[in-house]
mmCIF file of C-alpha atoms (C1' of nucleotides) in Angstrom:
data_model
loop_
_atom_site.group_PDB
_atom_site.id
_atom_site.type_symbol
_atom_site.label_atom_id
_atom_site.label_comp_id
_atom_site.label_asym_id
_atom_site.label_seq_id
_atom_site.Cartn_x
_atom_site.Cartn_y
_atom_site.Cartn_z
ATOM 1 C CA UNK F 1 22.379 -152.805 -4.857
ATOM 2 C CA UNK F 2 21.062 -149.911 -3.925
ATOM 3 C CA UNK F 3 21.167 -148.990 0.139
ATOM 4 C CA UNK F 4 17.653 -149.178 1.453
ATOM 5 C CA UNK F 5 17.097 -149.585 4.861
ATOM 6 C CA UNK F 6 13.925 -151.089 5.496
ATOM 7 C CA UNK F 7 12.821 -152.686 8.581
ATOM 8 C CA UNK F 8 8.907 -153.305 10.240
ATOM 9 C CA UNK F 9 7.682 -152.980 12.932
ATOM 10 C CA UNK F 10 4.911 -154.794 14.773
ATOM 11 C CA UNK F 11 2.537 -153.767 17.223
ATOM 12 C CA UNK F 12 1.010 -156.269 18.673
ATOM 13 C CA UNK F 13 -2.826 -155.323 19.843
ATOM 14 C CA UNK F 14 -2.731 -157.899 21.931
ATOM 15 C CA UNK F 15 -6.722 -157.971 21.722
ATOM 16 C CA UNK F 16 -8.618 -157.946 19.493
ATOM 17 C CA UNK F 17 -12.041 -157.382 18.449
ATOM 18 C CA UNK F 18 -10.912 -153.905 18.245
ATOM 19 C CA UNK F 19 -12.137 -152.852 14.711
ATOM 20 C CA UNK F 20 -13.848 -149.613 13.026
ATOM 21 C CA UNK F 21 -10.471 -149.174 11.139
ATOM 22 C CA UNK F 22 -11.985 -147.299 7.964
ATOM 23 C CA UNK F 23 -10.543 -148.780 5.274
ATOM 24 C CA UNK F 24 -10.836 -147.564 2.061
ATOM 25 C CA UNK F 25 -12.063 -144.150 3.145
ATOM 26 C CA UNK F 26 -14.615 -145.086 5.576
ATOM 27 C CA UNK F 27 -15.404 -148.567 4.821
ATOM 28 C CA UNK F 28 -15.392 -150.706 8.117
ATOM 29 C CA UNK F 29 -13.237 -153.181 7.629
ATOM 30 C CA UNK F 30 -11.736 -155.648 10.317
ATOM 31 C CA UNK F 31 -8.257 -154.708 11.332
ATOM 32 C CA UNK F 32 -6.805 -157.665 11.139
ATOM 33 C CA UNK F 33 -4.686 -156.975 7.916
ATOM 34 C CA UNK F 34 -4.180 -154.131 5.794
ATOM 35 C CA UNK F 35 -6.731 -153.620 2.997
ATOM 36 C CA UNK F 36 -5.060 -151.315 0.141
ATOM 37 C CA UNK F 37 -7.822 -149.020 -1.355
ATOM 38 C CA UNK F 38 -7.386 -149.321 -5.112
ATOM 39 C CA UNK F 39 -5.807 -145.542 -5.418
ATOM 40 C CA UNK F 40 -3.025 -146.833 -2.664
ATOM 41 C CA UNK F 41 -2.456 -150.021 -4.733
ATOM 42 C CA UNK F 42 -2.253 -147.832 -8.294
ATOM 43 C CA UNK F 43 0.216 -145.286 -6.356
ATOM 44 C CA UNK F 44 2.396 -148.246 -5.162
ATOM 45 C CA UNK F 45 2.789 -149.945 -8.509
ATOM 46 C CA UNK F 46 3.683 -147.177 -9.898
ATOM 47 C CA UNK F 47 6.194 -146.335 -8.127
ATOM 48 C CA UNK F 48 7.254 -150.307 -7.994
ATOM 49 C CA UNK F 49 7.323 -149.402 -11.489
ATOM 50 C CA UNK F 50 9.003 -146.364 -11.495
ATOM 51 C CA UNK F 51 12.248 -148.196 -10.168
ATOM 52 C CA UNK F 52 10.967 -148.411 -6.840
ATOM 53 C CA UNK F 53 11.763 -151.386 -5.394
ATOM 54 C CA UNK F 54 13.498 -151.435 -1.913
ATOM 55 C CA UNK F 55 12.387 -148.013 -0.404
ATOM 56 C CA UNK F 56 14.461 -146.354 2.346
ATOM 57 C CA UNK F 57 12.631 -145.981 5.712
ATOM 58 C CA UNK F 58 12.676 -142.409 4.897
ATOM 59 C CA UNK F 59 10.475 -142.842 1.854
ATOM 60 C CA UNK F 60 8.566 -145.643 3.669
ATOM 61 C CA UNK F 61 7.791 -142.791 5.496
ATOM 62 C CA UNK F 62 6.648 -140.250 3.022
ATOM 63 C CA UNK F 63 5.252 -142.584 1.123
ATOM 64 C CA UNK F 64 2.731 -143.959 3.880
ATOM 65 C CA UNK F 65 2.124 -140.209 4.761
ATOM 66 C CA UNK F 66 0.535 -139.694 1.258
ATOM 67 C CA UNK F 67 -1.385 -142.890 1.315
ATOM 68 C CA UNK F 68 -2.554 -142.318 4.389
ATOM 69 C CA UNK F 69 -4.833 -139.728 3.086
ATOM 70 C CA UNK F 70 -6.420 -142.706 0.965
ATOM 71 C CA UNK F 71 -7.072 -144.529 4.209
ATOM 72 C CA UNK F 72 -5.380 -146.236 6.998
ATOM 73 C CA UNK F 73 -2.157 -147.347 6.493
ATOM 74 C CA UNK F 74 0.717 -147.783 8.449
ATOM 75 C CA UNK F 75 4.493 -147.704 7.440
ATOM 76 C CA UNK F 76 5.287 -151.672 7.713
ATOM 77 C CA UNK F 77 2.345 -151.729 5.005
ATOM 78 C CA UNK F 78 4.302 -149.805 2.756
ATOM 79 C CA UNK F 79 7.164 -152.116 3.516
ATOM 80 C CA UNK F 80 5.608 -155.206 3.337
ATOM 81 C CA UNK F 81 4.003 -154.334 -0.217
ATOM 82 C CA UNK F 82 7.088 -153.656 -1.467
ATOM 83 C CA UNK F 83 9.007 -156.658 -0.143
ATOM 84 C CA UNK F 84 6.238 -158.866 -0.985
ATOM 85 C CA UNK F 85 5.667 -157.277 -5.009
ATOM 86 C CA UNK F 86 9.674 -157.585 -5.745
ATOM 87 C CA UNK F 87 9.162 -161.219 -4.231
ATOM 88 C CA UNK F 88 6.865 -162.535 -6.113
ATOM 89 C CA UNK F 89 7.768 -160.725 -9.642
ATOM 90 C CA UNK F 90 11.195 -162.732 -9.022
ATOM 91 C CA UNK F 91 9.319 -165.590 -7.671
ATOM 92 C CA UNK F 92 7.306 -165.814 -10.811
ATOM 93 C CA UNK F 93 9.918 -164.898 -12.846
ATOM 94 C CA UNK F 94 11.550 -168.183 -11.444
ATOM 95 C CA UNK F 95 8.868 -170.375 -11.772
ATOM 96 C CA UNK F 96 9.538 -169.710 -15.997
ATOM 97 C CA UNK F 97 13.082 -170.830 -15.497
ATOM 98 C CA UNK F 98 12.460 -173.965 -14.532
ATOM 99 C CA UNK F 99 11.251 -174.958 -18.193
ATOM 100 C CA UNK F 100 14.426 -175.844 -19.798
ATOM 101 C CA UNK F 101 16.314 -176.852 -16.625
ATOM 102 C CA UNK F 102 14.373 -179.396 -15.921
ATOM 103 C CA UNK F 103 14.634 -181.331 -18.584
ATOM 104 C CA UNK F 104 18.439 -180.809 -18.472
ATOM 105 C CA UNK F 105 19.137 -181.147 -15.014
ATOM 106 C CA UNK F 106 16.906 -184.518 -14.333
ATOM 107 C CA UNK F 107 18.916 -186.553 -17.008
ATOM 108 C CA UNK F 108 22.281 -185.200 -16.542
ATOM 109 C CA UNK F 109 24.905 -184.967 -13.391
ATOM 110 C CA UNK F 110 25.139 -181.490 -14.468
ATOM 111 C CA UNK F 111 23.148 -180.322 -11.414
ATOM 112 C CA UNK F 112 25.601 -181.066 -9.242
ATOM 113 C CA UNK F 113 28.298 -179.130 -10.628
ATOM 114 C CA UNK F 114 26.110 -175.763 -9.210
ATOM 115 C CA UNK F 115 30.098 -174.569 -8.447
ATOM 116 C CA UNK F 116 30.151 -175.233 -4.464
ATOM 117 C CA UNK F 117 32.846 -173.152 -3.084
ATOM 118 C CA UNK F 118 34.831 -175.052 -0.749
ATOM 119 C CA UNK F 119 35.131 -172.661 1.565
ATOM 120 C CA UNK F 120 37.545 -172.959 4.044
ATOM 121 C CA UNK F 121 35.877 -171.812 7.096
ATOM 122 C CA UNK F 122 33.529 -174.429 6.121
ATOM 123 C CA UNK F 123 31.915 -175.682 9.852
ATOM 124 C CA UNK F 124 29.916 -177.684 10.724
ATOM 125 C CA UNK F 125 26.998 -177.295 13.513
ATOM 126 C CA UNK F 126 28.488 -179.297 16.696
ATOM 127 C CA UNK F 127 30.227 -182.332 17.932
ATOM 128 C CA UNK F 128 32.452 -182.967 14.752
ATOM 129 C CA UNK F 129 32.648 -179.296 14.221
ATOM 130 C CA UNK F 130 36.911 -179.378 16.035
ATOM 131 C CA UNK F 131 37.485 -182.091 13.590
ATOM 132 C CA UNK F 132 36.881 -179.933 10.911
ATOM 133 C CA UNK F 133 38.120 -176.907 11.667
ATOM 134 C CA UNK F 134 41.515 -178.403 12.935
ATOM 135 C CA UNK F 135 42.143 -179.167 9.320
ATOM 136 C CA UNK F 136 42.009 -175.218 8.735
ATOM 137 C CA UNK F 137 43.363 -173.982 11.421
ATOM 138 C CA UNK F 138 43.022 -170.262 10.125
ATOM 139 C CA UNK F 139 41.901 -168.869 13.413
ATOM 140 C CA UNK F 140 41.205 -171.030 16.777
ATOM 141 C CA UNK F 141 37.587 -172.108 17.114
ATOM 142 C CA UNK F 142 37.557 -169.868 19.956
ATOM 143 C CA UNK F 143 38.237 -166.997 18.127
ATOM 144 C CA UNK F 144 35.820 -167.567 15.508
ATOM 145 C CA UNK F 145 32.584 -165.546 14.886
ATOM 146 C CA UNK F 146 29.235 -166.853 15.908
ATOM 147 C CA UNK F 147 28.190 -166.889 12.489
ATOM 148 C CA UNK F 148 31.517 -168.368 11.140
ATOM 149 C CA UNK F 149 31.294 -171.230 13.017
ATOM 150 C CA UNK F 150 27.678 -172.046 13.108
ATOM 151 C CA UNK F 151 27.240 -171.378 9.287
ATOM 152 C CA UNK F 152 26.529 -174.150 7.546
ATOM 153 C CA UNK F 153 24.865 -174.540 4.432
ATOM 154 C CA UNK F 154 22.989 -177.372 3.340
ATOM 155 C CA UNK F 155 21.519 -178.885 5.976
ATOM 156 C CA UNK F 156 21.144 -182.806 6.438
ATOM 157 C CA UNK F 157 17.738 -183.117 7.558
ATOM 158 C CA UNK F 158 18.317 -186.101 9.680
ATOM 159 C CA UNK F 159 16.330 -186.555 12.869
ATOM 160 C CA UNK F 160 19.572 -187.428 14.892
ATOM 161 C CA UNK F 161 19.572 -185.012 17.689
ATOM 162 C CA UNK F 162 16.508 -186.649 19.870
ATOM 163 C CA UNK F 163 15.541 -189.920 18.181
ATOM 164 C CA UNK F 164 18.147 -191.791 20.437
ATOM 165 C CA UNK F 165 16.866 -193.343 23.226
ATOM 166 C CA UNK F 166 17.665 -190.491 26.230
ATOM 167 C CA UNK F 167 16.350 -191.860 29.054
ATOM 168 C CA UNK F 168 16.061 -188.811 30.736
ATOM 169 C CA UNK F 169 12.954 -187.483 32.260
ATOM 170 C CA UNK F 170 11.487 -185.064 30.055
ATOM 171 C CA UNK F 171 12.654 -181.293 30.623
ATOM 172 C CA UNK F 172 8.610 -180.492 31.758
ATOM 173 C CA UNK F 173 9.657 -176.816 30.361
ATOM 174 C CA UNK F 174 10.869 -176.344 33.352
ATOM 175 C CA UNK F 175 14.604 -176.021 32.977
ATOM 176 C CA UNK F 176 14.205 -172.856 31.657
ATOM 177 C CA UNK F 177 18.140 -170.877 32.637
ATOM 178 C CA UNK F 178 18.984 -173.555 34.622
ATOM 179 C CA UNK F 179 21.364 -175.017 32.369
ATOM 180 C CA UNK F 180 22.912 -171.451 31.384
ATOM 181 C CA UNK D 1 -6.026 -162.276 15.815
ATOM 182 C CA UNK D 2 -6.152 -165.888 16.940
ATOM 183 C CA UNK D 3 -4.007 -166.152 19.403
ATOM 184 C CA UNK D 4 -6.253 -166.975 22.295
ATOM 185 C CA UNK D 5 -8.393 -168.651 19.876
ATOM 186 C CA UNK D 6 -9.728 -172.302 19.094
ATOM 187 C CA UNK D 7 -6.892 -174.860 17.791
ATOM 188 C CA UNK D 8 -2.984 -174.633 17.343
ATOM 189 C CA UNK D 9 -1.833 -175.496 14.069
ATOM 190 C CA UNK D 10 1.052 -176.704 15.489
ATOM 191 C CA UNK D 11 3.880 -176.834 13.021
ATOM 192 C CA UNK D 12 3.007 -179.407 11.232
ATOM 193 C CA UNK D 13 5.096 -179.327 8.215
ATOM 194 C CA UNK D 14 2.425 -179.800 6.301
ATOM 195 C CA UNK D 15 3.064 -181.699 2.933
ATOM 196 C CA UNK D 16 3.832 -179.241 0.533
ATOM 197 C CA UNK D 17 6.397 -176.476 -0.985
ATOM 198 C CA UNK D 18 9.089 -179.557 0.437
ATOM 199 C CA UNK D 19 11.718 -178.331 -1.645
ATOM 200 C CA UNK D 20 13.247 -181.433 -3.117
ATOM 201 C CA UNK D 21 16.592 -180.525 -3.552
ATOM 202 C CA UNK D 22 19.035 -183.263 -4.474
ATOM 203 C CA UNK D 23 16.996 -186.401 -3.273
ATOM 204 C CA UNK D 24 13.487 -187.695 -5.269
ATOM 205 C CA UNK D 25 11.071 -187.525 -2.942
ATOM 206 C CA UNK D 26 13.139 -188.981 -0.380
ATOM 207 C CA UNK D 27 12.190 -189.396 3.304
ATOM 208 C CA UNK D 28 9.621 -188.332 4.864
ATOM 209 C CA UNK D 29 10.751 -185.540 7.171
ATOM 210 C CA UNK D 30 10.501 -182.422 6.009
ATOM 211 C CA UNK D 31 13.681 -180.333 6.118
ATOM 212 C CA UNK D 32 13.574 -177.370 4.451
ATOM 213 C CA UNK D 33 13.701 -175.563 7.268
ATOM 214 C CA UNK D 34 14.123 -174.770 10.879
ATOM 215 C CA UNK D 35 10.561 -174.916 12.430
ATOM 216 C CA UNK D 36 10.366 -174.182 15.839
ATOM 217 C CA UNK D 37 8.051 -175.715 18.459
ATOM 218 C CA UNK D 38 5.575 -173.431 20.526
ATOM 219 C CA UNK D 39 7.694 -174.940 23.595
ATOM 220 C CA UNK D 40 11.018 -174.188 21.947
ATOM 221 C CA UNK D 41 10.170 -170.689 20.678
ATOM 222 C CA UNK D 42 8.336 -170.294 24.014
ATOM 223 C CA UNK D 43 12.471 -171.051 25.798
ATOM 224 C CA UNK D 44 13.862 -168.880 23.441
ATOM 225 C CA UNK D 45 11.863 -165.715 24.163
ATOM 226 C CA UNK D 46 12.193 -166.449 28.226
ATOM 227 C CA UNK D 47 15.801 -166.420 27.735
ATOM 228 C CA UNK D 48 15.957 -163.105 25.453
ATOM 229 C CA UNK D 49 13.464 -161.746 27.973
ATOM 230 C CA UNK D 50 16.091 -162.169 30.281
ATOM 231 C CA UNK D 51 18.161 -160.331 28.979
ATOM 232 C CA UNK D 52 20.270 -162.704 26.622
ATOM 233 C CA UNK D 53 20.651 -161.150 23.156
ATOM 234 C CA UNK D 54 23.675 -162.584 21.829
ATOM 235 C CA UNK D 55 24.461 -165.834 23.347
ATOM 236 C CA UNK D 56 28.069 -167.087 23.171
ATOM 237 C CA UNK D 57 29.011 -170.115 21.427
ATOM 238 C CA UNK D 58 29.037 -172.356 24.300
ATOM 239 C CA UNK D 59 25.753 -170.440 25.576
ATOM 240 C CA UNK D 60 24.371 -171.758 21.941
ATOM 241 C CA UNK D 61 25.516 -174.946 22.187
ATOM 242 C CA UNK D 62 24.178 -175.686 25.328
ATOM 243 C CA UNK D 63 20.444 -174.097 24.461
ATOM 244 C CA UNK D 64 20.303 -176.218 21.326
ATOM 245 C CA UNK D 65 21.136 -179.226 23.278
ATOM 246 C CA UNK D 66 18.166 -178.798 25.639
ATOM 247 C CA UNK D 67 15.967 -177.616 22.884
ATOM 248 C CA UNK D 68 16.706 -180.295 20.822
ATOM 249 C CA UNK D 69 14.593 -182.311 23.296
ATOM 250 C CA UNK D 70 11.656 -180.578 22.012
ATOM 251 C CA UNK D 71 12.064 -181.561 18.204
ATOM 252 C CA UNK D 72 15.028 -180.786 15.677
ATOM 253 C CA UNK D 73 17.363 -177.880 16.018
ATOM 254 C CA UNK D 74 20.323 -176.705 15.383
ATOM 255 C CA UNK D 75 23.144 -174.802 16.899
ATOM 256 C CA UNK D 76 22.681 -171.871 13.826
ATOM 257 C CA UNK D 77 19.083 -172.054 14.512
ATOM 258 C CA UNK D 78 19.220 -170.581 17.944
ATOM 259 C CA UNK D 79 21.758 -168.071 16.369
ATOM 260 C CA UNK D 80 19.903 -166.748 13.906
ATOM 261 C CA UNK D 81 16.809 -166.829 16.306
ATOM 262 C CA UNK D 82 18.579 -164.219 18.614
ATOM 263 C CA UNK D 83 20.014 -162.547 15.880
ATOM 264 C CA UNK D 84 16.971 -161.790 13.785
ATOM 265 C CA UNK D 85 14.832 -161.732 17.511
ATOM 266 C CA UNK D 86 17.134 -158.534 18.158
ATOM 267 C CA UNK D 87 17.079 -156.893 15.236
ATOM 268 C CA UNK D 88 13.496 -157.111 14.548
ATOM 269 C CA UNK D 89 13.116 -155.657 18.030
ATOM 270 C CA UNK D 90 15.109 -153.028 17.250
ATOM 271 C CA UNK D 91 13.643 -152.284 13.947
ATOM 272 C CA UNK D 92 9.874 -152.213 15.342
ATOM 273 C CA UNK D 93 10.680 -149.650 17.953
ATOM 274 C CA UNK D 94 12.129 -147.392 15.478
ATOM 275 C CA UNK D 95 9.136 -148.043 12.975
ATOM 276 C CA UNK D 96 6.803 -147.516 15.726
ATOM 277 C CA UNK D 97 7.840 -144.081 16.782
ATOM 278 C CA UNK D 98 8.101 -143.191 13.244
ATOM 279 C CA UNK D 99 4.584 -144.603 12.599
ATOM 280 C CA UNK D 100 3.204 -142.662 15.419
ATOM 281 C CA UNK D 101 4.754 -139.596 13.864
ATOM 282 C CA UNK D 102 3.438 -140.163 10.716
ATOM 283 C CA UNK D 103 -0.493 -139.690 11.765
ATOM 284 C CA UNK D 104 0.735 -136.403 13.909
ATOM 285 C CA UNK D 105 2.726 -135.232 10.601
ATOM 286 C CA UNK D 106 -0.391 -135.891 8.521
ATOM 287 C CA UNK D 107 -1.867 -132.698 9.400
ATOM 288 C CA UNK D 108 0.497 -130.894 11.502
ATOM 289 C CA UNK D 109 3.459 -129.556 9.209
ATOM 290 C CA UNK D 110 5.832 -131.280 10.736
ATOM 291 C CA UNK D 111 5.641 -132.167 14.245
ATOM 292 C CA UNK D 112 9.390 -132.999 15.689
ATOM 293 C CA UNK D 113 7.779 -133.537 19.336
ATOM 294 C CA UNK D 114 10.654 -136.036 20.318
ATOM 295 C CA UNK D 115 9.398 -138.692 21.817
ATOM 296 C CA UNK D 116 10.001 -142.433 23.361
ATOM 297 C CA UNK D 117 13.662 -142.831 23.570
ATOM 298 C CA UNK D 118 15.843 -144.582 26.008
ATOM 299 C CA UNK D 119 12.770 -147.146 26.139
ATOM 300 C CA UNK D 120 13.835 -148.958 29.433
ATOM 301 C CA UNK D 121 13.477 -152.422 28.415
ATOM 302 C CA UNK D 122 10.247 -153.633 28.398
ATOM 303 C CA UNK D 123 9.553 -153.629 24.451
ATOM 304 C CA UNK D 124 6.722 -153.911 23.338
ATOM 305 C CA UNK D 125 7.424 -157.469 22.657
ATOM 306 C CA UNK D 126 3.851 -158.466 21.708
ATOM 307 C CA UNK D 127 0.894 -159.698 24.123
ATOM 308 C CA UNK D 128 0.046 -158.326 27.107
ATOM 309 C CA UNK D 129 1.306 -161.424 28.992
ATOM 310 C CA UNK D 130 4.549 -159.040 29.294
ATOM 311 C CA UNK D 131 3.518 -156.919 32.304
ATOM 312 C CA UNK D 132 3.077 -159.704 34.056
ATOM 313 C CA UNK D 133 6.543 -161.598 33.181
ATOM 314 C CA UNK D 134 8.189 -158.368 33.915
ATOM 315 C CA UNK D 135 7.040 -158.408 36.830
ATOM 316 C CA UNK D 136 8.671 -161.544 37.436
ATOM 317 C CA UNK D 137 12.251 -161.871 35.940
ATOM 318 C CA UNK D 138 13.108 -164.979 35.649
ATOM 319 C CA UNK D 139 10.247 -166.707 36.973
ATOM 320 C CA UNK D 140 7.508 -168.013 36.504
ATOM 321 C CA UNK D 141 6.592 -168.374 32.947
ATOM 322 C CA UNK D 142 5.054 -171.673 32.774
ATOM 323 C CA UNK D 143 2.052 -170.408 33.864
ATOM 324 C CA UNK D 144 0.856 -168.790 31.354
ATOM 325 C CA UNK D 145 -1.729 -170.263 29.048
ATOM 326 C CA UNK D 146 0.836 -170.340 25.351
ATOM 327 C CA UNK D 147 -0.941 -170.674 22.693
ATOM 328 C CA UNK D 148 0.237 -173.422 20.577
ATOM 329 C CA UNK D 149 1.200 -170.704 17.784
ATOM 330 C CA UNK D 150 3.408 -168.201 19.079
ATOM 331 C CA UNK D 151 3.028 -165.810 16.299
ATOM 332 C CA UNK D 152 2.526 -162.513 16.843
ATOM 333 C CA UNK D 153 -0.387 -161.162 14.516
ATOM 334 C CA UNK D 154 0.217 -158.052 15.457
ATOM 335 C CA UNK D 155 -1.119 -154.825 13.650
ATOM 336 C CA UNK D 156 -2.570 -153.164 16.218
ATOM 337 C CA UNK D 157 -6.327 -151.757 15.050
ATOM 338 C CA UNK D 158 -6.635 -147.954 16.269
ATOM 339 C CA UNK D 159 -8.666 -146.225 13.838
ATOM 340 C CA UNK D 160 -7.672 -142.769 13.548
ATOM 341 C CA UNK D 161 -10.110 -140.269 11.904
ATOM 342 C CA UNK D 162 -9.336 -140.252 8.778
ATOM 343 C CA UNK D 163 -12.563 -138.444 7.545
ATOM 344 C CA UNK D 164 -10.991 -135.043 8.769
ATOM 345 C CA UNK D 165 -12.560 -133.112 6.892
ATOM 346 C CA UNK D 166 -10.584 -131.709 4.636
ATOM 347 C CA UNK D 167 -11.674 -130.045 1.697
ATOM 348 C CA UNK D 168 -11.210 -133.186 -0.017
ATOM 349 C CA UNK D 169 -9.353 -132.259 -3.444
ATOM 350 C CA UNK D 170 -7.853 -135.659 -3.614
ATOM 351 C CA UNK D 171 -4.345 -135.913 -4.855
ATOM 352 C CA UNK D 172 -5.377 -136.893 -8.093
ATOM 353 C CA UNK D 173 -2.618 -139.311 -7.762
ATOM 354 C CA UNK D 174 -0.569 -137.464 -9.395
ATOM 355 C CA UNK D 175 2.172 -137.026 -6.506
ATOM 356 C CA UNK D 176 3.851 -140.069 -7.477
ATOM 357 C CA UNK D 177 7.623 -139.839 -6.441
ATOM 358 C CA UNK D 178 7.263 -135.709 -6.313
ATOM 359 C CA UNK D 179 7.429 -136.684 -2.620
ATOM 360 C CA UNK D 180 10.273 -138.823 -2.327
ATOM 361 C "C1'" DC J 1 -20.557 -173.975 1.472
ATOM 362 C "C1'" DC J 2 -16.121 -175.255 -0.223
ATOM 363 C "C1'" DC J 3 -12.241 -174.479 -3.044
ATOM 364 C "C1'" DA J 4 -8.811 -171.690 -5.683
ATOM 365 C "C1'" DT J 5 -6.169 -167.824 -5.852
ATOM 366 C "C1'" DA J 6 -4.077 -163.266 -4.559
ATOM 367 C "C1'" DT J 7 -1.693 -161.041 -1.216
ATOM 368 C "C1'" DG J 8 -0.689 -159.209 3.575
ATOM 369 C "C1'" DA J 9 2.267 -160.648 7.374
ATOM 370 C "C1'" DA J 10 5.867 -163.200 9.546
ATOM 371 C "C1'" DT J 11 10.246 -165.162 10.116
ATOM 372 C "C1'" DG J 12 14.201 -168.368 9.176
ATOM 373 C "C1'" DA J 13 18.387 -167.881 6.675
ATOM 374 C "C1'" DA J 14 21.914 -165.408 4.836
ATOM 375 C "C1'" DA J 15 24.475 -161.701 2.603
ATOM 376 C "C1'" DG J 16 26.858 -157.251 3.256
ATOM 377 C "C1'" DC P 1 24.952 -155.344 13.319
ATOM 378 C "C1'" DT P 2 21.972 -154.099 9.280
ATOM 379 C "C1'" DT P 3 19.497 -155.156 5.231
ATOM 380 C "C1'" DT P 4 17.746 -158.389 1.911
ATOM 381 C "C1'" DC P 5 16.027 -162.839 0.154
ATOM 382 C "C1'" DA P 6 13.147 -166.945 0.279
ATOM 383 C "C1'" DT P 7 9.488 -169.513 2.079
ATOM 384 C "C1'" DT P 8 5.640 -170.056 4.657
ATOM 385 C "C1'" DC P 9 1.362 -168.945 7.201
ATOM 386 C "C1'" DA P 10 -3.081 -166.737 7.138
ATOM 387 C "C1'" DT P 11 -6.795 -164.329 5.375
ATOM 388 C "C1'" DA P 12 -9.640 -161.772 2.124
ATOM 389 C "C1'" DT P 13 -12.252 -162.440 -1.972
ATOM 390 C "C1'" DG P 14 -14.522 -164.397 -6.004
ATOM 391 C "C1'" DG P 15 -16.273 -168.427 -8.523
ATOM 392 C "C1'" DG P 16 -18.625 -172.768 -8.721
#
DNA sequence: CCCATATGAATGAAAG
DNA sequence: CTTTCATTCATATGGG
C-alpha cells in the first residue's frame, strides 16, 4: 500500500465552555467536534474519490490549509475524515459479504478451516507461556521481542486472572510504582 | 467536554457489537476486547508519566498482575497500551506544531518561524491536572478527583478569525488535488 | 421529547 | 518504531 504517514494529534482544552468557533463561515457552533461546512465535505469526497484515501501528513497539511478558508478546521479533522470514510466504505462493503457466508458457514465446519498459521513463535500471554516456547526453542524467551512474546491472537475471554479468591487487601490505588 | 461532568459511563460493555466469533451466544462476558478501567488506565498513565515508555517484559508482567486486580487484563494489553500511549504522544506533538503552522501559513506565504522543539517533557498530555502532577513526580496522584472516563475529548476550541476579510473570491472548489 | 441514524473522535490491536 | 485497521464511544441532526 501506498506510504502515508498519518498520525493526530489532540489538544486537549482541558475546559470547556470555550466556544465562538465559527463554523461554517461564521456560524457559532459549539467546539466540541468538528462540523464540516458542506464545500469542505464536497472537497474531501472528492478527493476520497479521486484515489485519495490515506493522505500523507504533508497533504493533511495542505489539504486543511485550503479548507480552512471554508471554516475552522484543524489537521486531525482532515485525518480523521479520511480514516473514518475508507472505514466505513469497507465496513459497509463488509456488511454485503456476509450474505452468502452465512448461510455457508453456519451449517458447515468450513469456518474453521479460515487457514490458521501455526506460527511458531506462537506465545502465549503468561504463566504457561515457557511451556510453550520451550517446544520452539528458536530464540530464548529472554531474547524475544516484547511483541513476539506477548502476541497472541485470539483471546480466551475467560475471567481467570481475579475471580479466584485473593485474599489480599485490595491495592486502594495506592501501590502505584511500588511493585516496579 | 464531559470530563468533569455528571455520571461515568464506566465501561460497561454494554450489550452490543459482541462479536460472536466461534461460540453462539455463549457466556456472558464480553470479550472482544481489552477495556480498561478508569483505575487501571488511571496506573497506566502515572507510570508513563513517570517516565516508563517501554516497559520490559518482566516490568509488563508484573503491571498486569497488579492491574489485573482491577478487572481483566492482559500482559499484551499493557504492551500495546505503552506502545500506542507513546506513539500517539509523539504523533500529537508533531501534528500540533504543524497545526499551529497551518493558521500562521494561511495568510502569511509561508511562515518557517521554527518553533517548539526539544519540548522538555511535560506533553501536553491532556487536562490541566498535569501542572500539578509535575509538580510532584511520583507522588501524589490519588488525589485528584478522576473522572470515571478517562478519555480525553480533546479538540481544543480557539476560534481564530476566520472572517479576515479577504476579498472573498471563494475557491470555487475547483483546487481539488492542484494543491497536493 | 425520544429514537434512529450519520459521523467525528478515540483507542485497542496489529501489521509493516 | 511507524502506520493502518477495526471497533467503539459520543454527539449532532432530523423525523415521528
Amino acid at each position: 500500500m501506498e506510504e502515508g504517514m498519518s498520525g493526530f494529534y489532540i489538544k486537549a482544552a482541558g475546559v470547556r465552555g470555550n466556544h465562538g468557533g465559527g463554523n461554517g463561515g461564521g456560524g457559532g457552533t459549539k467546539c466540541g467536534r468538528w462540523n464540516p461546512t458542506a464545500e469542505q465535505v464536497k472537497v474531501l469526497t472528492d478527493l476520497f474519490r479521486s484515489g485519495l484515501r490515506t493522505p500523507s501528513t504533508d497533504q493533511i497539511q495542505k489539504i486543511s490549509t485550503q479548507l480552512s478558508f471554508y471554516g475552522k478546521i484543524e489537521s486531525k479533522n482532515v485525518f480523521y475524515w479520511f480514516q473514518n470514510h475508507k472505514a466505513r466504505e469497507r465496513q459497509k462493503r463488509r456488511k454485503v459479504s456476509v450474505d452468502d457466508q452465512t448461510k455457508e458457514a453456519i451449517r458447515s465446519e468450513e469456518k474453521i478451516s479460515s487457514a490458521k498459521h501455526f506460527i511458531p513463535h506462537h506465545v502465549v500471554e503468561s504463566e504457561r507461556v515457557m511451556e510453550t516456547l520451550q517446544l520452539f526453542p528458536l530464540k530464548s524467551f529472554d531474547e524475544l521481542a516484547e511483541p513476539e512474546k506477548l502476541r497472541l491472537h485470539a483471546t480466551e475471554c475467560r475471567d481467570f486472572a481475579h475471580g479466584f479468591g485473593v485474599t489480599m487487601d485490595h491495592p486502594t490505588l495506592d501501590l502505584r510504582l511500588s511493585f516496579l
